[in-house]
CSV table of C-alpha atoms in Angstrom, one decimal:
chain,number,residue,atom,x,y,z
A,1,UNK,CA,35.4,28.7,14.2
A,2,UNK,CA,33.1,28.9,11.1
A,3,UNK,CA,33.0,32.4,9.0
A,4,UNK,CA,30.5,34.7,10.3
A,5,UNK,CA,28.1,37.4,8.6
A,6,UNK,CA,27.3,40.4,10.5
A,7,UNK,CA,23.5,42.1,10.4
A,8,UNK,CA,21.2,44.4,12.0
A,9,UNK,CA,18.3,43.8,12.8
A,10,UNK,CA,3.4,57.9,15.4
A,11,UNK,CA,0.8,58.9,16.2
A,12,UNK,CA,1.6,57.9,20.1
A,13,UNK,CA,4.4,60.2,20.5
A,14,UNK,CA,6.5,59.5,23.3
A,15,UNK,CA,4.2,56.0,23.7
A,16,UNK,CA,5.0,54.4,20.4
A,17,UNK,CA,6.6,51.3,21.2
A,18,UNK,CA,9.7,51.1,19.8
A,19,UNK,CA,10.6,47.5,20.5
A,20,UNK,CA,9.1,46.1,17.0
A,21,UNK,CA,11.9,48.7,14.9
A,22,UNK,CA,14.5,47.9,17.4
A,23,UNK,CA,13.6,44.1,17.1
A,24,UNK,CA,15.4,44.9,13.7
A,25,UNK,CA,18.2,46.2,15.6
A,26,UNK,CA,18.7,43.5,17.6
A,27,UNK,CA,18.4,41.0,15.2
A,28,UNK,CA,21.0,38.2,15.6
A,29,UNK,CA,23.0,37.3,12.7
A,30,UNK,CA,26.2,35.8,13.5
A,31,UNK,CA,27.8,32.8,12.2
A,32,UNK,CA,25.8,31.7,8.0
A,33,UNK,CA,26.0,27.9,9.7
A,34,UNK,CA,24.8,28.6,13.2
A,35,UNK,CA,21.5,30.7,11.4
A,36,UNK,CA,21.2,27.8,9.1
A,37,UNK,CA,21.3,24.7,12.0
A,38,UNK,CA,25.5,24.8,12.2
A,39,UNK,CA,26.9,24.9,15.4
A,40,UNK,CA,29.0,28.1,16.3
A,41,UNK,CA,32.1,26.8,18.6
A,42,UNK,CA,31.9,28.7,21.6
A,43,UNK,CA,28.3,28.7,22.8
A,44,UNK,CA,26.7,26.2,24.2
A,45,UNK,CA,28.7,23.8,23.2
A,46,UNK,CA,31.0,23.2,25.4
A,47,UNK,CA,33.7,25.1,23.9
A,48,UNK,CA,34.9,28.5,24.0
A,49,UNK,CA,34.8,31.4,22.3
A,50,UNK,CA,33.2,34.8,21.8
A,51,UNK,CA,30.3,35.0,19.4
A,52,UNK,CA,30.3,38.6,18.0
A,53,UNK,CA,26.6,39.3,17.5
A,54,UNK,CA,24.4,37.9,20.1
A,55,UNK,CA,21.1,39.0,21.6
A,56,UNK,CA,20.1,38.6,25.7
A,57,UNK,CA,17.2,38.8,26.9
A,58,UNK,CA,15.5,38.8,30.4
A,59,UNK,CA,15.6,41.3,33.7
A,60,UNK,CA,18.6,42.5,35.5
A,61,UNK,CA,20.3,40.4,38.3
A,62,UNK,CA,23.2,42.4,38.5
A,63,UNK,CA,26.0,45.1,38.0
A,64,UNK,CA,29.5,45.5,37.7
A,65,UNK,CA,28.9,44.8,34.3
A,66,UNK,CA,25.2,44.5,33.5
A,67,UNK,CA,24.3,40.9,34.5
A,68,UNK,CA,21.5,39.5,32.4
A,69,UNK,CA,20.2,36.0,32.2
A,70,UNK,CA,23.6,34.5,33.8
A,71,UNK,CA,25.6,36.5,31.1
A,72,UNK,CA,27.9,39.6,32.7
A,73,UNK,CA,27.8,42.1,30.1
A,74,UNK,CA,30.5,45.4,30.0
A,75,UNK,CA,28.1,48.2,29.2
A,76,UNK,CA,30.5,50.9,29.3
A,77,UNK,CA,29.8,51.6,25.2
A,78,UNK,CA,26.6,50.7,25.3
A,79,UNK,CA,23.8,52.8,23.9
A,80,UNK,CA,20.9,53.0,26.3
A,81,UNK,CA,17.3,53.3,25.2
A,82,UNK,CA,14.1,52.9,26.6
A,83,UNK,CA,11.0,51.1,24.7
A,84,UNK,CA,10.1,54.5,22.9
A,85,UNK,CA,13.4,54.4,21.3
A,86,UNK,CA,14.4,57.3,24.1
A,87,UNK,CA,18.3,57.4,24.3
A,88,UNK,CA,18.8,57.2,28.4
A,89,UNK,CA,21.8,57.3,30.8
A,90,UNK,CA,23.3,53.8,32.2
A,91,UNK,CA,22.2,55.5,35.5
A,92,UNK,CA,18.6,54.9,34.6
A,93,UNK,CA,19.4,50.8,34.1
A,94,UNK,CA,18.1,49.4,37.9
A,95,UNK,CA,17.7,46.0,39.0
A,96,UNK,CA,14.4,43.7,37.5
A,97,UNK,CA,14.1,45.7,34.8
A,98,UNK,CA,13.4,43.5,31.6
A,99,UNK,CA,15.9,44.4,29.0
A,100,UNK,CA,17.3,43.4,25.4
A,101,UNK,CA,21.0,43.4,25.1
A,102,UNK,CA,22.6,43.2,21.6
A,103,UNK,CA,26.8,42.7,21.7
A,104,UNK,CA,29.1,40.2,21.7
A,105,UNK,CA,29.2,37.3,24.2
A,106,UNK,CA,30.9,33.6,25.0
A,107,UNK,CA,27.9,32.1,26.7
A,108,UNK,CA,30.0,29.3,27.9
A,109,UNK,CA,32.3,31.8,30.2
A,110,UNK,CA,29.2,33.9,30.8
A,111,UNK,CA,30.8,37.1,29.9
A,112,UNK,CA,30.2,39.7,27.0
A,113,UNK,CA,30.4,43.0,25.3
A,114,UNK,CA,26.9,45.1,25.6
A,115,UNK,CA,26.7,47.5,22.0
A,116,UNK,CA,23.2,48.6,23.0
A,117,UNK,CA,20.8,47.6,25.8
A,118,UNK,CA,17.2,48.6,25.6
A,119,UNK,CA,14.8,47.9,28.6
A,120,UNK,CA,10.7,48.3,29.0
A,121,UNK,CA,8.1,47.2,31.2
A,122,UNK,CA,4.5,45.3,31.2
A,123,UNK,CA,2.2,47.8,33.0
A,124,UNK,CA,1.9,51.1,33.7
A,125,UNK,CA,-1.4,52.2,35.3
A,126,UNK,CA,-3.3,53.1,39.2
A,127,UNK,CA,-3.0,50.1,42.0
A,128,UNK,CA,-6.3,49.0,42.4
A,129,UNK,CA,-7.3,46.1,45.1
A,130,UNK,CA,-4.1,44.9,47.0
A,131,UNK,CA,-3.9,41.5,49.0
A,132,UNK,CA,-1.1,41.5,51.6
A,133,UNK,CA,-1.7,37.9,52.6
A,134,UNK,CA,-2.3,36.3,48.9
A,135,UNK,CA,1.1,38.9,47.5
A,136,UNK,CA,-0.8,40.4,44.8
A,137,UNK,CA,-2.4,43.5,43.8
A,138,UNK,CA,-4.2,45.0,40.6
A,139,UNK,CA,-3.2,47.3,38.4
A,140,UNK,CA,-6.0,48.3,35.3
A,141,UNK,CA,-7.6,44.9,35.8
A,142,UNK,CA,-4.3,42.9,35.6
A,143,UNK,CA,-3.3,40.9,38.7
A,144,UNK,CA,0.2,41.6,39.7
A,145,UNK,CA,2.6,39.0,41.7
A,146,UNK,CA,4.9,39.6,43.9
A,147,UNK,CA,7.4,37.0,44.3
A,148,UNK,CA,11.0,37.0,46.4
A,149,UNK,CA,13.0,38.7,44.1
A,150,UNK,CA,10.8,41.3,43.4
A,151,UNK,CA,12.3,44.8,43.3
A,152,UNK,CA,10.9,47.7,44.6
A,153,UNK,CA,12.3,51.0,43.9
A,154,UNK,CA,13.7,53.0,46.9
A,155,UNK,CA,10.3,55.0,47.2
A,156,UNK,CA,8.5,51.3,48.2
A,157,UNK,CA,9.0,49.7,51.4
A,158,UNK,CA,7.2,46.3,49.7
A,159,UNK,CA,3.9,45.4,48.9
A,160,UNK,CA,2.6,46.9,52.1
A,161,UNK,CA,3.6,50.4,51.0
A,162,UNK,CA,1.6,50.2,47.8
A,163,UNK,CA,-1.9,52.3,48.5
A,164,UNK,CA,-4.8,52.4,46.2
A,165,UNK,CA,-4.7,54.6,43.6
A,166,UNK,CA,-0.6,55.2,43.2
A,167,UNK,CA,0.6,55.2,39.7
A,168,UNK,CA,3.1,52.4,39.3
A,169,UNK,CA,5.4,51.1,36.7
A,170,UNK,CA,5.8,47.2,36.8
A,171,UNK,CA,8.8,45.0,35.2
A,172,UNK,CA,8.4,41.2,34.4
A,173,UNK,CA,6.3,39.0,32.4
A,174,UNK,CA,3.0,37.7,32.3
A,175,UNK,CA,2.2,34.0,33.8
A,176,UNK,CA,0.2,32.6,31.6
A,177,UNK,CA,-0.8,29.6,34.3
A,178,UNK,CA,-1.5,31.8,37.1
A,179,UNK,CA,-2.9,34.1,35.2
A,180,UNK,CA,-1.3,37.6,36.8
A,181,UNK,CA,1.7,39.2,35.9
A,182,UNK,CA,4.8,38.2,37.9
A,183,UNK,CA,7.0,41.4,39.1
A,184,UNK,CA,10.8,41.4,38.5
A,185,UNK,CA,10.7,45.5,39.8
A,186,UNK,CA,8.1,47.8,40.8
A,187,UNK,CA,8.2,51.5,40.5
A,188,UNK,CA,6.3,54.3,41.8
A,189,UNK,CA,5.3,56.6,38.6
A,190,UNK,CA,4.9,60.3,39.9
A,191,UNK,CA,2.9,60.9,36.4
A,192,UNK,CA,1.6,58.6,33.7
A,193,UNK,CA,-0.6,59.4,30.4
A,194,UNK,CA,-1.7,57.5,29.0
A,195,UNK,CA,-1.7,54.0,30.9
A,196,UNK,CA,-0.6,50.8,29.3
A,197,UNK,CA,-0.4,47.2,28.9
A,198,UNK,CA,1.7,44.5,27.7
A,199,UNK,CA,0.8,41.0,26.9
A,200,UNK,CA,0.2,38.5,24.2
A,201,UNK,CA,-3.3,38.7,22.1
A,202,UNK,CA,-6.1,36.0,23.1
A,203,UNK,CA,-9.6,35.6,22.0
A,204,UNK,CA,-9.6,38.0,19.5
A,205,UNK,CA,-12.5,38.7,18.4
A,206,UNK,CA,-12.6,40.8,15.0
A,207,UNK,CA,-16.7,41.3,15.4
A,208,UNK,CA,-16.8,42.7,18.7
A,209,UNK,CA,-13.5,44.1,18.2
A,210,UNK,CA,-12.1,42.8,21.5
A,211,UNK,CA,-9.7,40.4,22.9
A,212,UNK,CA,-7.9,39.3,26.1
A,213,UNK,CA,-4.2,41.3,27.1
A,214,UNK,CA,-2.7,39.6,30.4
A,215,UNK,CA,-6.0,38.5,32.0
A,216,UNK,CA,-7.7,42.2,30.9
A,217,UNK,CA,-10.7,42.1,28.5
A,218,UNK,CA,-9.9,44.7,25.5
A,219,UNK,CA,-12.6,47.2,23.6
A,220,UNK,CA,-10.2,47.7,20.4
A,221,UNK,CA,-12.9,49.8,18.7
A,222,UNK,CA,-11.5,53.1,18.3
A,223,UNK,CA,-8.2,51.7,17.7
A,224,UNK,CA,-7.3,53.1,13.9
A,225,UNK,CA,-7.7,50.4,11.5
A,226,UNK,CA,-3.8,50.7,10.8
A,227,UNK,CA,-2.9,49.3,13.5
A,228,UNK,CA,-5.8,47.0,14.2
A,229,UNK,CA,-4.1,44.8,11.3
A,230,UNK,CA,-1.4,43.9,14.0
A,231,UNK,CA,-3.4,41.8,15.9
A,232,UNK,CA,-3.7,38.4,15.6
A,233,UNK,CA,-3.8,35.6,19.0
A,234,UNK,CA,-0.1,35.2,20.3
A,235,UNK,CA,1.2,38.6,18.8
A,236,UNK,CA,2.6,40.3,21.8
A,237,UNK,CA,1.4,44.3,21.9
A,238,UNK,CA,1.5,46.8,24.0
A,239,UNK,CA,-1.9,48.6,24.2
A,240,UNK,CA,-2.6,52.0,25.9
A,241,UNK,CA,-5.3,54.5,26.9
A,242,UNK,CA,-5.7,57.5,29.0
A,243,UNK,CA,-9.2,56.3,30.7
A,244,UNK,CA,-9.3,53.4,32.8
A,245,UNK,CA,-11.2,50.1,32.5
A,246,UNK,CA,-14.8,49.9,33.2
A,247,UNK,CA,-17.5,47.5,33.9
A,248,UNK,CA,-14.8,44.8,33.5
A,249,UNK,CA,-13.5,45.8,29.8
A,250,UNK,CA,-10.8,48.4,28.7
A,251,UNK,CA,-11.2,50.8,25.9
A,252,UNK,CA,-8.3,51.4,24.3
A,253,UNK,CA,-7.0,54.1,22.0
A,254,UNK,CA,-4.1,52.6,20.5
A,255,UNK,CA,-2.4,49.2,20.0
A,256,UNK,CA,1.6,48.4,18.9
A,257,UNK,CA,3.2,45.8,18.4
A,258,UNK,CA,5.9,45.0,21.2
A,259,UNK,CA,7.9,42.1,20.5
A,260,UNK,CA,11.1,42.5,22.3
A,261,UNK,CA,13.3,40.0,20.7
A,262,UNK,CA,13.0,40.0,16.9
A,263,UNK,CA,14.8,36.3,15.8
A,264,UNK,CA,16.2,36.1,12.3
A,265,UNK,CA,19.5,33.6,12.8
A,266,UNK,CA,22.0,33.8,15.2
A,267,UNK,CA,23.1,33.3,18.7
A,268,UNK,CA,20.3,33.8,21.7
A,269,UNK,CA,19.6,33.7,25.4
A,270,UNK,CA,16.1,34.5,26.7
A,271,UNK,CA,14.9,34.4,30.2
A,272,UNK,CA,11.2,34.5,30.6
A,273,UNK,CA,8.0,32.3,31.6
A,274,UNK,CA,6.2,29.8,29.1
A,275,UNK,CA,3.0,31.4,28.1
A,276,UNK,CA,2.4,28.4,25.3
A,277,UNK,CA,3.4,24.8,25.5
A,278,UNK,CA,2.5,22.5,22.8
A,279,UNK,CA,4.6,19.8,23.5
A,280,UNK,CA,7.5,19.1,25.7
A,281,UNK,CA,9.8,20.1,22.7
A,282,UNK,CA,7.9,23.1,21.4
A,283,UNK,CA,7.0,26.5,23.6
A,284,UNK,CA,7.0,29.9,23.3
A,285,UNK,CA,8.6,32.5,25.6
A,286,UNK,CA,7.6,36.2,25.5
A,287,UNK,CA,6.5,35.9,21.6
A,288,UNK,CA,9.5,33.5,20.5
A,289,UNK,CA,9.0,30.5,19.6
A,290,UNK,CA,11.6,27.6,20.9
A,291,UNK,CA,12.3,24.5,19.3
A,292,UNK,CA,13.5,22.4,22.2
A,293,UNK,CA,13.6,19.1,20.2
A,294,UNK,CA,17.2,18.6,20.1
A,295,UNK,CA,18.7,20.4,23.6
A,296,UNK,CA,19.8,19.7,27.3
A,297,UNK,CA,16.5,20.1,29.0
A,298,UNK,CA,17.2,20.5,33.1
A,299,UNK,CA,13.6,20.4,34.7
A,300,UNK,CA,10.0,19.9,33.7
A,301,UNK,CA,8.5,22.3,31.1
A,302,UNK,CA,4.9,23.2,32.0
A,303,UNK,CA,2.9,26.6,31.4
A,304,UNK,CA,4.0,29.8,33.6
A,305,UNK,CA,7.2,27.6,34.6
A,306,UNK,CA,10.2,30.1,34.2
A,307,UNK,CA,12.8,29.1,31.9
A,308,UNK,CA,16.6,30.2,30.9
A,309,UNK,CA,16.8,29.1,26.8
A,310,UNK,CA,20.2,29.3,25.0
A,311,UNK,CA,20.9,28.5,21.1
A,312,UNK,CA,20.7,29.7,17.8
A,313,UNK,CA,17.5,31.3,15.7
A,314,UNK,CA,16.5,29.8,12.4
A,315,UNK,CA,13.6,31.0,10.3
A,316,UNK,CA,12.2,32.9,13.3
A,317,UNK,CA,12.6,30.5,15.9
A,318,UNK,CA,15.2,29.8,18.6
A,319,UNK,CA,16.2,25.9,18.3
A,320,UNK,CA,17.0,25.5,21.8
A,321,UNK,CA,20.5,23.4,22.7
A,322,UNK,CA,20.1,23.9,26.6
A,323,UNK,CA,16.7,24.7,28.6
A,324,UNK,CA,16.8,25.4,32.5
A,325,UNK,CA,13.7,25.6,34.3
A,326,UNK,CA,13.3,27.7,37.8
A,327,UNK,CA,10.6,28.2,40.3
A,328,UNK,CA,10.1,31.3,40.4
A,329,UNK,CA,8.4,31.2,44.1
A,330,UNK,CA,12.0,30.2,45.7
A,331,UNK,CA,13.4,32.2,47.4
A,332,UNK,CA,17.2,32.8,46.7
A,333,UNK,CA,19.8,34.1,49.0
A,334,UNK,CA,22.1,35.2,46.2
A,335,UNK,CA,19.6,36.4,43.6
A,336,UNK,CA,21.6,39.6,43.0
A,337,UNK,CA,25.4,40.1,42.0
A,338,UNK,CA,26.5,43.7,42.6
A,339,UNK,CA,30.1,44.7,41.9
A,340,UNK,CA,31.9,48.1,43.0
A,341,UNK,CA,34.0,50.7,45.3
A,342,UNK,CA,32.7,50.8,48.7
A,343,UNK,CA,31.3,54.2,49.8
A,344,UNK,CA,28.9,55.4,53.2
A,345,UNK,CA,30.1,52.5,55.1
A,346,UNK,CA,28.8,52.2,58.9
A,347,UNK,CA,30.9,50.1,61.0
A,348,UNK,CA,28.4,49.7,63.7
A,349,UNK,CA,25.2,48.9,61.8
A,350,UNK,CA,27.5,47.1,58.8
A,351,UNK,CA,26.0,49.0,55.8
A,352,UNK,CA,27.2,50.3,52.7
A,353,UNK,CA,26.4,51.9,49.7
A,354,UNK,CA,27.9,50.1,46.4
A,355,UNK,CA,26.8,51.4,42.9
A,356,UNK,CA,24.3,53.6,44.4
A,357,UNK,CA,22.4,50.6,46.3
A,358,UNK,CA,22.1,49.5,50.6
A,359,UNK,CA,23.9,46.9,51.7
A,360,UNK,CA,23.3,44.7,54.7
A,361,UNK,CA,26.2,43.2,56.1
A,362,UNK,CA,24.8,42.5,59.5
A,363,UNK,CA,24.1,39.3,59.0
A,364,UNK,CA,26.0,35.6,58.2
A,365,UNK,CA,28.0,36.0,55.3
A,366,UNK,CA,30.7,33.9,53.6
A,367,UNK,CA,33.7,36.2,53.1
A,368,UNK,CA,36.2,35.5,50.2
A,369,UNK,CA,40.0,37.0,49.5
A,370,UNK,CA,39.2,38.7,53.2
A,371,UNK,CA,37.1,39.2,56.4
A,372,UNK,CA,34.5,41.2,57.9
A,373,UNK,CA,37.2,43.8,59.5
A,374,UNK,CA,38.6,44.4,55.7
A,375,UNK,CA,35.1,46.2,54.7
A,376,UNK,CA,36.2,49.6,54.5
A,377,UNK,CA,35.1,52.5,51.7
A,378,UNK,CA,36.9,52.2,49.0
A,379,UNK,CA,37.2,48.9,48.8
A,380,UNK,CA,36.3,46.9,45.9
A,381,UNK,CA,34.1,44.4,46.5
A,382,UNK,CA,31.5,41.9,44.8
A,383,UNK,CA,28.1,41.1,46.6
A,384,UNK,CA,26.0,38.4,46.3
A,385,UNK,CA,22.6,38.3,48.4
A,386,UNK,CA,18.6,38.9,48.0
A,387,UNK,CA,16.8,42.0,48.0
A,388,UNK,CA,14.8,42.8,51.2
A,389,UNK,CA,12.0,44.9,50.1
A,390,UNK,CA,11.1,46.3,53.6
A,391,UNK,CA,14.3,48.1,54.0
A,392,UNK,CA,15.1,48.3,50.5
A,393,UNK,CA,18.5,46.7,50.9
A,394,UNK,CA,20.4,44.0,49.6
A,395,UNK,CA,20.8,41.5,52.1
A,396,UNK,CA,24.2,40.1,51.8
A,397,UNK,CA,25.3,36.5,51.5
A,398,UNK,CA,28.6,36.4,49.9
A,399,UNK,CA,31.4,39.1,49.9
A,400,UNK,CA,34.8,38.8,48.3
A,401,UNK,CA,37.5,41.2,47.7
A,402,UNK,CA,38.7,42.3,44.3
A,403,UNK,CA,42.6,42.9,44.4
């Protein structure tokens, strides 16, 4: 393996985004030839090897170790921090929350090291209109979607729980084809000020000091003109307000820039929609622009489709060696990988608790290194299975026993 170089990457208070000065943080420099269009041994290429400064980003499948965009991270060092820069607990890391994960990694193997994982959402604000039948509801003029492996938090039993009016917190990314904001976890907020919004800048409009954030038309007015000179179309920003939208348009107080993956050189995995697609070669996925010219593409690329990228950053950009596209409508029995002691188990209704989450082992499930009559607490166990948001429970698919 080639030598590498290592490198690191107020006025809103607690609501200052801080995922633009951690972008510097997370700031992939790894091996001078992989930055510079070498290939790093190791990752995706076949090989293997551990790559000692990567960057990973997309929402949580899994624990154990944190499982991010395929790649099971240990996060027992990590430094936890939330998108103000907040230093939080690994207890406060849940399933579908987006996250950025800087460590070491062999993408090939799938496994890594996490040094700090930082995590942040797309809206926080008051449901308005909710459609059971069409999976949607809106929050500040934003249409949210609810999709299979949407995760509600343990105060939600689903979209039908949601009422008018209750302050929620929603993880995921915006869908730029359907135009509505696709949920990886939902989260009932018992206290919010101000509200916010994540998205990428359109139809700015320097004049009429407006422009379009995730479907929601944007009065940027008494934004100060610091940080008006951050927005430009495609910049992704967070904006945020303590009134709420009216007559179709939402004045906003302040606007930061909220890129969450800052790309320098480098090894990278992203997981996220399209929300540009100039060619079938060129896209962009949450702010970062892929070069796909050269890589393993499994799929068709098209707007909103969901996409896994893996490869190296060069002058900004990840140039792509393997793209994998998903629908994100399917539904998938083993969405979620949860590893851990057994604890609360109930032989009759075949429940357990495992890292602080319900499992349902009622069902068919394939059994590995064991049977049903080995589940016991205390045991150490990994699950695989889908999240049922009506009893808040992981449905289990696949159990096997850890010796």
């Amino acid at each position: 393996m080639g030598a590498r170089c290592r490198g690191a990457g107020g006025r809103l208070s607690g609501w200052l985004s801080g995922w633009l000065a951690a972008g510097l943080a997370m700031v992939l420099l790894v091996a001078c030839g992989g930055g510079g269009g070498g290939d790093v041994a190791g990752v995706g290429t076949g090989g293997t090897g551990t790559v000692s400064s990567v960057v990973t980003m997309g929402p949580i499948s899994g624990f154990g170790s944190v499982i991010v965009a395929g790649v099971r991270y240990d996060d027992s060092r990590a430094v936890v921090t939330d998108e103000d820069g907040r230093v939080r607990s690994r207890a406060d890391l849940k399933l579908g929350m987006v996250t950025t994960i800087r460590g070491s990694a062999d993408f090939v193997a799938g496994n890594g090291v996490a040094e700090s994982i930082r995590f942040g959402s797309e809206i926080v604000g008051p449901v308005g209109g909710i459609d059971l039948a069409a999976g949607h509801f809106t929050v500040l003029g934003a249409t949210v979607s609810v999709k299979p492996t949407t995760v509600f938090d343990e105060r939600l039993a689903g979209l039908a729980a949601l009422r008018p009016g209750d302050v929620v917190e929603v993880y995921g990314g915006f869908n730029a084809a359907a135009g509505a904001y696709t949920a990886t976890r939902i989260e009932l907020r018992t206290q919010a000020s101000p509200y916010k919004l994540r998205g990428a800048v359109t139809a700015l409009d320097v004049v009429q000091r407006r422009f379009s954030l995730g479907g929601v038309r944007i009065d940027y007015d008494a934004v100060p003109g610091g940080e008006r000179a951050v927005l430009a179309d495609g910049v992704v920003v967070q904006a945020f307000a303590a009134r709420l939208p009216a007559g179709g348009v939402w004045r906003v107080d302040g606007v930061v820039p909220a890129q969450r993956a800052v790309l320098t050189g480098g090894e990278s995995k992203l997981e996220g929609s399209i929300s540009s697609l100039s060619s079938q070669t060129a896209f962009v996925v949450d702010g970062v622009q892929v070069d796909a010219g050269a890589a393993r593409i499994a799929g068709v690329l098209a707007m909103g489709r969901r996409v896994e990228v893996e490869g190296y950053a060069r002058d900004g950009v990840l140039v792509a060696r393997e793209v994998e596209t998903h629908d994100e409508d399917a539904s998938d029995d083993e969405a979620f990988d949860l590893s851990g002691v057994m604890d609360e188990f109930d032989p009759a209704s075949q429940r357990f608790r495992l890292r602080g989450l319900w499992i349902n082992a009622s069902g068919p499930v394939i059994f590995e290194q064991g049977s049903r009559s080995d589940l016991a607490n205390g045991r150490h166990v990994e699950v695989k299975g889908r999240f049922d948001s009506s009893s808040g429970t992981i449905i289990a698919a696949r159990i096997e026993f850890e010796h």
